[in-house]
Coordinates of C-alpha atoms and ligand atoms in Angstrom, one line a residue:
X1462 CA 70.0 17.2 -9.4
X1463 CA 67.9 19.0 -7.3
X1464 CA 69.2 19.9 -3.6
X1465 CA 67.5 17.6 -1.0
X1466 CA 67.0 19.0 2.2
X1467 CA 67.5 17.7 5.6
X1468 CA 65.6 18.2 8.2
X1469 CA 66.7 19.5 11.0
X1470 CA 65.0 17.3 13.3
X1471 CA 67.1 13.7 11.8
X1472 CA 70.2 16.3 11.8
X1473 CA 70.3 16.9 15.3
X1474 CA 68.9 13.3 16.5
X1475 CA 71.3 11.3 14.6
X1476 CA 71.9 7.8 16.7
X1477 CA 73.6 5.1 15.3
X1478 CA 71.8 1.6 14.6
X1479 CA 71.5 -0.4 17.5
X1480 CA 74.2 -2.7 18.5
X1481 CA 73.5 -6.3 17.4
X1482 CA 76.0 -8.9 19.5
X1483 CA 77.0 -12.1 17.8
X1484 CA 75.3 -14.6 20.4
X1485 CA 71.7 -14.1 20.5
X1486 CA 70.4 -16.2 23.7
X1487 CA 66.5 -16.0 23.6
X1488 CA 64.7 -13.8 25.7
X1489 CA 63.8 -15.0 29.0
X1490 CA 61.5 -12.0 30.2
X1491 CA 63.2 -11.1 32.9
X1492 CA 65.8 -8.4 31.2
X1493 CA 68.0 -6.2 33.8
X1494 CA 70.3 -3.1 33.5
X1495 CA 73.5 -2.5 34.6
X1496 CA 72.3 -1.5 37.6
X1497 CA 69.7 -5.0 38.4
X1498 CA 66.9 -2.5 37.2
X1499 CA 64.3 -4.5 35.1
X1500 CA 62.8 -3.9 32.0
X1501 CA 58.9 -3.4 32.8
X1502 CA 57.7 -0.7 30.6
X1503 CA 57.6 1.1 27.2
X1504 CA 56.8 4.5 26.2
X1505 CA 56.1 5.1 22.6
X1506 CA 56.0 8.9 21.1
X1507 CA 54.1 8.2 18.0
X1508 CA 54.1 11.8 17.1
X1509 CA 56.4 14.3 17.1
X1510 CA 53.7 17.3 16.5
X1511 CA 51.4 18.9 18.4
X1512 CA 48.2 21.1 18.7
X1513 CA 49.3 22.8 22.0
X1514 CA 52.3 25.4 22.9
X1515 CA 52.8 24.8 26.5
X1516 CA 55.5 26.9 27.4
X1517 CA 57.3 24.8 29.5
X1518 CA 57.4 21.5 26.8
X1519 CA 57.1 23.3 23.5
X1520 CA 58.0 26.8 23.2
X1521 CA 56.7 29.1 20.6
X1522 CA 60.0 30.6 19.9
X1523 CA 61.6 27.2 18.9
X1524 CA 58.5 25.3 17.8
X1525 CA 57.3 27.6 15.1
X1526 CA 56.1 27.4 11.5
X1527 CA 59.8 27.0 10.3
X1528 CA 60.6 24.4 12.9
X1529 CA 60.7 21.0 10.9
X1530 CA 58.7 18.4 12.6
X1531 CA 59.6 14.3 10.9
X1532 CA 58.5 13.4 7.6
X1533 CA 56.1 11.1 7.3
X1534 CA 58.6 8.5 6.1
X1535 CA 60.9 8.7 9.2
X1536 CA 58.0 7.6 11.7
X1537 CA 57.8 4.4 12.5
X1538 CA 54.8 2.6 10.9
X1539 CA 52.1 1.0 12.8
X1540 CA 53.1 -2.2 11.7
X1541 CA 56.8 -1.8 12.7
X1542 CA 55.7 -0.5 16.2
X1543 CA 53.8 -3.4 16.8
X1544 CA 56.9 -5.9 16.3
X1545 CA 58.7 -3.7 18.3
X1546 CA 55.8 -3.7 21.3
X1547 CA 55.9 -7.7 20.8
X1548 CA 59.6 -7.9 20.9
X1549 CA 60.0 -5.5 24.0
X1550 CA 57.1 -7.8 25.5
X1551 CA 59.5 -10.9 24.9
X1552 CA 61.7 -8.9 27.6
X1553 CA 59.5 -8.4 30.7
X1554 CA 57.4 -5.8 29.4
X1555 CA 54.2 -5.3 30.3
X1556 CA 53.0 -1.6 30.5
X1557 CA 52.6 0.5 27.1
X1558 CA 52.6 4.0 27.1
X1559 CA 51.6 6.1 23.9
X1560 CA 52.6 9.7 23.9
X1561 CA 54.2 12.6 21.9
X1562 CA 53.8 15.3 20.8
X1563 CA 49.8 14.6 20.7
X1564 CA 49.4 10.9 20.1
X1565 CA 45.8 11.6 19.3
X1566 CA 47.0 13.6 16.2
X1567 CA 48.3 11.1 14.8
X1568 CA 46.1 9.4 11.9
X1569 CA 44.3 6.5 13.1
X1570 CA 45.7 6.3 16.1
X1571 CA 43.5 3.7 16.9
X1572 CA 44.3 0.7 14.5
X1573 CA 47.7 0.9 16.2
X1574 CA 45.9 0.6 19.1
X1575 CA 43.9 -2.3 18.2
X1576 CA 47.0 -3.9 16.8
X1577 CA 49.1 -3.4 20.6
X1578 CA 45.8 -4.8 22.4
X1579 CA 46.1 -8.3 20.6
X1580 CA 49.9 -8.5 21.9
X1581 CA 50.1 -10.6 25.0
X1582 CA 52.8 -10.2 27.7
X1583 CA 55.6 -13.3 28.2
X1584 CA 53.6 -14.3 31.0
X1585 CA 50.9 -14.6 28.6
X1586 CA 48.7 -11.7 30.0
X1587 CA 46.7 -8.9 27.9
X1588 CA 49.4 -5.3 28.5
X1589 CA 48.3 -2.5 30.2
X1590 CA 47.9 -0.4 27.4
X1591 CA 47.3 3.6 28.3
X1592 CA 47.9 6.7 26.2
X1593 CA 48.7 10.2 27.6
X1594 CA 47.1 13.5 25.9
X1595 CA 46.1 16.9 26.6
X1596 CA 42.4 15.9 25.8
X1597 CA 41.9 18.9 22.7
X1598 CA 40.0 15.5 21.0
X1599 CA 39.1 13.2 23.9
X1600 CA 35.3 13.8 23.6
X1601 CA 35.1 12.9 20.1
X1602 CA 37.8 9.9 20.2
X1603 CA 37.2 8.4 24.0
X1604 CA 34.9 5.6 22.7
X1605 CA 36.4 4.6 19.9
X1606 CA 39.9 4.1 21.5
X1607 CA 38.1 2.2 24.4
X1608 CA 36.7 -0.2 21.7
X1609 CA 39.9 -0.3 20.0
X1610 CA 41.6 -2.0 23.4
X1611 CA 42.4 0.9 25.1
X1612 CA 42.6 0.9 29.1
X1613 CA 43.1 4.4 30.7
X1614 CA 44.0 7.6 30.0
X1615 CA 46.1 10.2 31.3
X1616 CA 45.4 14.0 30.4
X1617 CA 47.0 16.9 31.0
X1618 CA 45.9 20.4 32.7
X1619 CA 47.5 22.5 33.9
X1620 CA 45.0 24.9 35.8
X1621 CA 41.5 25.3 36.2
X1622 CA 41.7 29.1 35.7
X1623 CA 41.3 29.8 31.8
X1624 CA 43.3 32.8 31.8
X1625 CA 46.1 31.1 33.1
X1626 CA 45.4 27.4 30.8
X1627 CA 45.0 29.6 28.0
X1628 CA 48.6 31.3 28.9
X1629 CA 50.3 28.2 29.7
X1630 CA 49.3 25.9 26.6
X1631 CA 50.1 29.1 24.2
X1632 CA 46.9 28.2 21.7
X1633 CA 44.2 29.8 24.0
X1634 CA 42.8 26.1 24.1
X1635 CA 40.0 26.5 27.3
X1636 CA 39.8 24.6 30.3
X1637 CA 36.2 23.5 29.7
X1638 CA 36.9 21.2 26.8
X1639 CA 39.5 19.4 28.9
X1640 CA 37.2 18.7 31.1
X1641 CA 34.9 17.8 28.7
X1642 CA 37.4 15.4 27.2
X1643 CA 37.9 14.1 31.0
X1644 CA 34.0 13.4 31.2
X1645 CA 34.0 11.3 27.7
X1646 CA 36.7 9.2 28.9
X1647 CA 35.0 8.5 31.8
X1648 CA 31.7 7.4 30.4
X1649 CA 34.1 5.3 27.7
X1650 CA 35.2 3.6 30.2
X1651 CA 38.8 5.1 30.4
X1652 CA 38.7 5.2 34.2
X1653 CA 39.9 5.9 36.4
X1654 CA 41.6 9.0 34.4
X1655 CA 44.7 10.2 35.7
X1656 CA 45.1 14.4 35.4
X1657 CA 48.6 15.4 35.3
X1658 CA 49.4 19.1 36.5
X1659 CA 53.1 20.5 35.8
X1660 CA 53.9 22.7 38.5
X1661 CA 56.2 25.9 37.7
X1662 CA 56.7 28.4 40.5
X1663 CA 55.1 31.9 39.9
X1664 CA 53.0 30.7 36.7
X1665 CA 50.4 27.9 38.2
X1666 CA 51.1 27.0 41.6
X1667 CA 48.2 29.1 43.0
X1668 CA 46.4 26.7 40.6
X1669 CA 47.4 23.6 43.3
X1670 CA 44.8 24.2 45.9
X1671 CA 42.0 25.0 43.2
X1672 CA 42.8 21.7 40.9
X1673 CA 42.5 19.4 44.2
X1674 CA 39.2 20.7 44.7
X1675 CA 38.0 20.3 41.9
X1676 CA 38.8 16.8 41.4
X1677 CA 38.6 14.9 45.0
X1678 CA 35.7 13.5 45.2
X1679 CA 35.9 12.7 41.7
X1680 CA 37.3 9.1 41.3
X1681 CA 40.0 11.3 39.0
X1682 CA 43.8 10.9 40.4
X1683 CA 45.7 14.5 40.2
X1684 CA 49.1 14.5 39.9
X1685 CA 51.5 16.7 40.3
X1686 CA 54.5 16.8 38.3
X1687 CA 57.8 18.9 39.2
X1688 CA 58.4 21.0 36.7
X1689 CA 61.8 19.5 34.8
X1690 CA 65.0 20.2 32.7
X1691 CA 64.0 17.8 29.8
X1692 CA 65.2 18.7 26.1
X1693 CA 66.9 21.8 26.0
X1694 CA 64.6 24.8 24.9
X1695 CA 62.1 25.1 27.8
X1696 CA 65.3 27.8 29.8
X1697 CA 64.5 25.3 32.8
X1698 CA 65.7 26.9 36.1
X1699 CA 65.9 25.2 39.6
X1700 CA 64.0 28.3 40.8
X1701 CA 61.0 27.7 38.9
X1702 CA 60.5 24.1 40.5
X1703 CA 57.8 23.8 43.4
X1704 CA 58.9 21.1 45.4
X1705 CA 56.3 18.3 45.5
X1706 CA 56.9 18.6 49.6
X1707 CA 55.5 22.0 49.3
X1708 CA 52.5 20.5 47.1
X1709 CA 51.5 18.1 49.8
X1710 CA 51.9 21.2 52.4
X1711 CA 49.9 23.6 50.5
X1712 CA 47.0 20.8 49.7
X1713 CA 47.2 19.0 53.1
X1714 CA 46.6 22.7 55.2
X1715 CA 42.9 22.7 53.5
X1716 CA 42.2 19.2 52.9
X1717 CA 44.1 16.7 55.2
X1718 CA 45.9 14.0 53.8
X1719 CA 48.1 11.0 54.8
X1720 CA 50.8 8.9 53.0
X1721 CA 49.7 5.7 50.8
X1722 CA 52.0 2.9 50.4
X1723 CA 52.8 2.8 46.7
X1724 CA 50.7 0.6 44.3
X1725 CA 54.0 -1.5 43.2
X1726 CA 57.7 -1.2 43.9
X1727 CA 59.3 1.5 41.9
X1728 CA 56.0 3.3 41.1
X1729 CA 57.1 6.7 40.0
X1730 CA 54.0 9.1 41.9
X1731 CA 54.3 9.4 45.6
X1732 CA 50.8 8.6 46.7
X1733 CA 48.8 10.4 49.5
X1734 CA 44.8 10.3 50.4
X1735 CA 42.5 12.5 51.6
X1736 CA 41.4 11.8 55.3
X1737 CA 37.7 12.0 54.4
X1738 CA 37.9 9.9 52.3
X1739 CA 37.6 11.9 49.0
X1740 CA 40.3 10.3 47.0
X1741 CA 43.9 10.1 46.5
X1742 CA 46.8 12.3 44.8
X1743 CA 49.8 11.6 43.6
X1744 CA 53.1 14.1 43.6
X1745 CA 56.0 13.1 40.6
X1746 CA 59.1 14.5 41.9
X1747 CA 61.9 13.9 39.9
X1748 CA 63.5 16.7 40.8
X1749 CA 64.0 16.6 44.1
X1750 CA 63.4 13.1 45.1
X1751 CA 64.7 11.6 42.1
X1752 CA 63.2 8.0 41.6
X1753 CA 66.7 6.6 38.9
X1754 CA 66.9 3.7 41.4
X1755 CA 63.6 2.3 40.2
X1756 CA 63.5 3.0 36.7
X1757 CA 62.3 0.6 34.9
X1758 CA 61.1 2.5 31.4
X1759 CA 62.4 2.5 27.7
X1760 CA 61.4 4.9 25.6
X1761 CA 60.6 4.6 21.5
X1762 CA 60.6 7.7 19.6
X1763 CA 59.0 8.9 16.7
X1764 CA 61.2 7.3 14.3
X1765 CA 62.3 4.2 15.9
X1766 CA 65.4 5.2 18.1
X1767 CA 65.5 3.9 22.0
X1768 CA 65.9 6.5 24.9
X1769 CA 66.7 4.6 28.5
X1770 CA 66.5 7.9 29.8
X1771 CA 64.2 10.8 30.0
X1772 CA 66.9 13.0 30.0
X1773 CA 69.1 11.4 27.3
X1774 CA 71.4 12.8 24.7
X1775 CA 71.7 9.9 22.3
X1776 CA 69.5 7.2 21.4
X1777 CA 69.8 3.8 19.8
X1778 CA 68.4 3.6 16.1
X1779 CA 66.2 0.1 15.7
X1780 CA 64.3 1.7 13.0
X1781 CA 67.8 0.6 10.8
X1782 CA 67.5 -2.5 11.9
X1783 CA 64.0 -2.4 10.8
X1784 CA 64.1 -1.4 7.6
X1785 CA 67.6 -3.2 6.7
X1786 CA 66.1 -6.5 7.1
X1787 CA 67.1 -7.8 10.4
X1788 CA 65.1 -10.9 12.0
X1789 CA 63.4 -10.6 15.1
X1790 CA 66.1 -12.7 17.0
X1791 CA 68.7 -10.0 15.9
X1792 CA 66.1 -7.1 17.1
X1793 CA 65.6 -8.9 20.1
X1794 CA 69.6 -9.4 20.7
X1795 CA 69.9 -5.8 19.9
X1796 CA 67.6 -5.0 22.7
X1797 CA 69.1 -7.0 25.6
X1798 CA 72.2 -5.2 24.9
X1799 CA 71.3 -2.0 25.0
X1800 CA 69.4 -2.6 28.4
X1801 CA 72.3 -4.3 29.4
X1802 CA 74.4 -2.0 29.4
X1803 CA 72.2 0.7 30.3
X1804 CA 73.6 3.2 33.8
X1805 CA 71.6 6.4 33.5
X1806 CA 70.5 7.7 36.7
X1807 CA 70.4 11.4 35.1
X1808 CA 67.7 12.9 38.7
X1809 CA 70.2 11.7 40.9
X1810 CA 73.0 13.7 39.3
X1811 CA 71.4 16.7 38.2
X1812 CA 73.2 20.1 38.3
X1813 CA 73.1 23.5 36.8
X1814 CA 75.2 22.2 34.3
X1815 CA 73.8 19.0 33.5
X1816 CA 70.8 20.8 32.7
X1817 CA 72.3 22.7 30.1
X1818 CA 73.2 19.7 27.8
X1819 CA 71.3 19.0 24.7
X1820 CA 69.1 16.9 25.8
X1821 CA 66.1 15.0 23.7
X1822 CA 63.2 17.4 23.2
X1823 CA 60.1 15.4 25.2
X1824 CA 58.2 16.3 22.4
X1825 CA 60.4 14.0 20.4
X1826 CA 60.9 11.2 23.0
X1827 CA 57.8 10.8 24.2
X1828 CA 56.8 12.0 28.0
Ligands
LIG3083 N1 50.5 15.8 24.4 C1 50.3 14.9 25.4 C2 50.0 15.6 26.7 O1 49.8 16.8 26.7 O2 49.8 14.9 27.7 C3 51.5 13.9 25.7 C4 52.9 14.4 25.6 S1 53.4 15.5 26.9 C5 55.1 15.8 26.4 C6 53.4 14.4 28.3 C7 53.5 15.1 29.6 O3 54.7 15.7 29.8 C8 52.4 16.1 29.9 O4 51.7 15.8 31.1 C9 53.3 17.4 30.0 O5 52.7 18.3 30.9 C10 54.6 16.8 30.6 N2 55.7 17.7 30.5 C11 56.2 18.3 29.3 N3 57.2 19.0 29.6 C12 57.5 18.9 30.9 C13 58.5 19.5 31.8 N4 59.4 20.3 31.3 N5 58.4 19.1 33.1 C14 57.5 18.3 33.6 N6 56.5 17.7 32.8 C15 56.5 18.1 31.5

């Protein structure tokens, strides 16, 4: 019989199927953790792969043309992911992430979103439905995902400079067609579009001052995002995080800002306009003013496991339950008790050591 290989990816992701308890009480949409967080929203990777390199996410020298991304068969279909959506909707949520890897890589990306925009929340409300992408096919796909249900988008850039874009996302992909990606969306009607900026000390922070130029004025929201430990090949180091305080500093001394309240409780960016008028920012510090206490976000991978946590090691697989022919109440059940039980608060205990664990590639969970 001919040897059937593994790849490495299922290897080193294995999670076991999701718990299903014997009393199944029907979902009441108002689902809490351990820890009286709620369940609110849902972050689906629906690709593993991507077009881009970025160092700090995807490094060359682990993702390379022997690393094995999923098989086709292990993802989730669209058809699955849409029970799941409608199930996790049954439970209070009501904002929908897609991400990856590149979600716009993945084949007709935009039936599934067609099929997530007819889903209703349990309060009976249309879900805020937004994708997150670094833009390499915006311009071509903008209007067809807005006419496929689509609300907003978020892309990310990480500098305005080329040389240092170029650098960062490892391809030699150029700023331009970013911001040409940026400009479809908006005339799609994908505004406005958020523009998320990793920060890493030494590589892009003399990009800060530059990027919030560019884009007050612009009806865009830039965020900055703290550069993190997630999975375990980017060789994160505390030294190479800007703090976001230092952001705000650094931005503030050419353009003057002032502290927003946030949009709802537990919203994950720090907001801050600019005096004049020109805008708003936003600064994502999970670093150093870790935000665990509000967490209200599951996250689907790929194939159908459930992350509670960004910084996870293990995952529960639904996919089994799935594919072995569980009904939706057992699903459901399945789902309150992993929430249930749920205690991460991974920001608020970081440490050199914790960072060092082997945690779930973003690329894999979804950012
Ligand atoms: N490919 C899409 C994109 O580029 O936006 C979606 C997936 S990507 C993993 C989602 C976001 O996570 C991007 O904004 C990326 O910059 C961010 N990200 C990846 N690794 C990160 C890290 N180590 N620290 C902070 N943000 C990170």
């Amino acid at each position: 019989m001919a040897e059937r290989s593994i790849p490495i990816a299922d290897r080193r992701y294995v999670a076991p199927p999701a718990f299903v308890p014997e009393t199944l009480p029907p979902p009441t949409g108002r689902l809490a953790d351990a820890r009286g967080r709620r369940l609110h929203d849902l972050r689906i990777s629906v690709t593993d792969r991507c077009n881009f390199r970025c160092t700090y996410c995807m490094p060359r020298s682990v993702f390379d043309r022997n690393y094995q991304f999923l098989p086709h068969e292990a993802l989730l279909t669209f058809e699955e992911i849409t029970r799941v959506v409608r199930l996790f909707l049954a439970h209070g949520v009501e904002k929908v992430r897609l991400t990856g890897g590149e979600p716009l890589l993945r084949k007709n990306v935009e039936h599934l979103i067609e099929l997530l925009a007819g889903l209703r929340t349990a309060a009976g409300q249309p879900l805020d439905l937004t994708l997150t992408t670094n833009a390499s096919v915006l311009a071509r796909k903008a209007r067809a995902l807005r006419a496929a249900g689509l609300r907003r988008v978020t892309v990310s850039l990480d500098a305005l400079d080329d040389r240092v874009f170029r650098a960062m996302n490892d391809v030699d992909f150029p700023v331009a067609d970013v911001l040409a990606g940026i400009a479809a969306a908006e005339a799609a009607g994908l505004a406005p579009v958020k523009v998320n900026m990793v920060v890493k000390r030494g590589v892009n922070d003399q990009e800060i001052v530059p990027m919030a130029r560019h884009f007050r004025g612009s009806g865009h929201i830039l965020r900055f995002i703290e550069f993190m430990d997630v999975g375990a090949s980017n060789g994160w180091r505390m030294d190479d995080v800007l703090p976001s305080a230092e952001v705000v500093r650094r931005i503030a001394e050419h353009f003057p800002l002032a502290p927003v309240d946030p949009n709802y409780p537990g919203e994950v960016a720090e907001r801050w306009r600019y005096l004049d008028g020109q805008g708003e920012i936003g600064v994502i510090s999970s670093v150093t003013q870790p935000f665990c206490a509000g967490c209200t976000r599951a996250r689907l991978s790929t194939e159908g496991k459930v992350y509670t946590c960004l910084f996870a090691t293990s995952g529960h697989d639904l996919r089994a339950l799935l594919r072995g022919g569980r009904s939706d109440e057992e699903i459901a059940g399945a789902i309150a008790h992993l929430w249930g039980a749920r205690t991460d608060r991974y920001s608020e205990i970081r440490t050199r050591e914790t960072a060092a664990l082997r945690k779930i590639e973003m690329s894999y969970i979804g950012g």
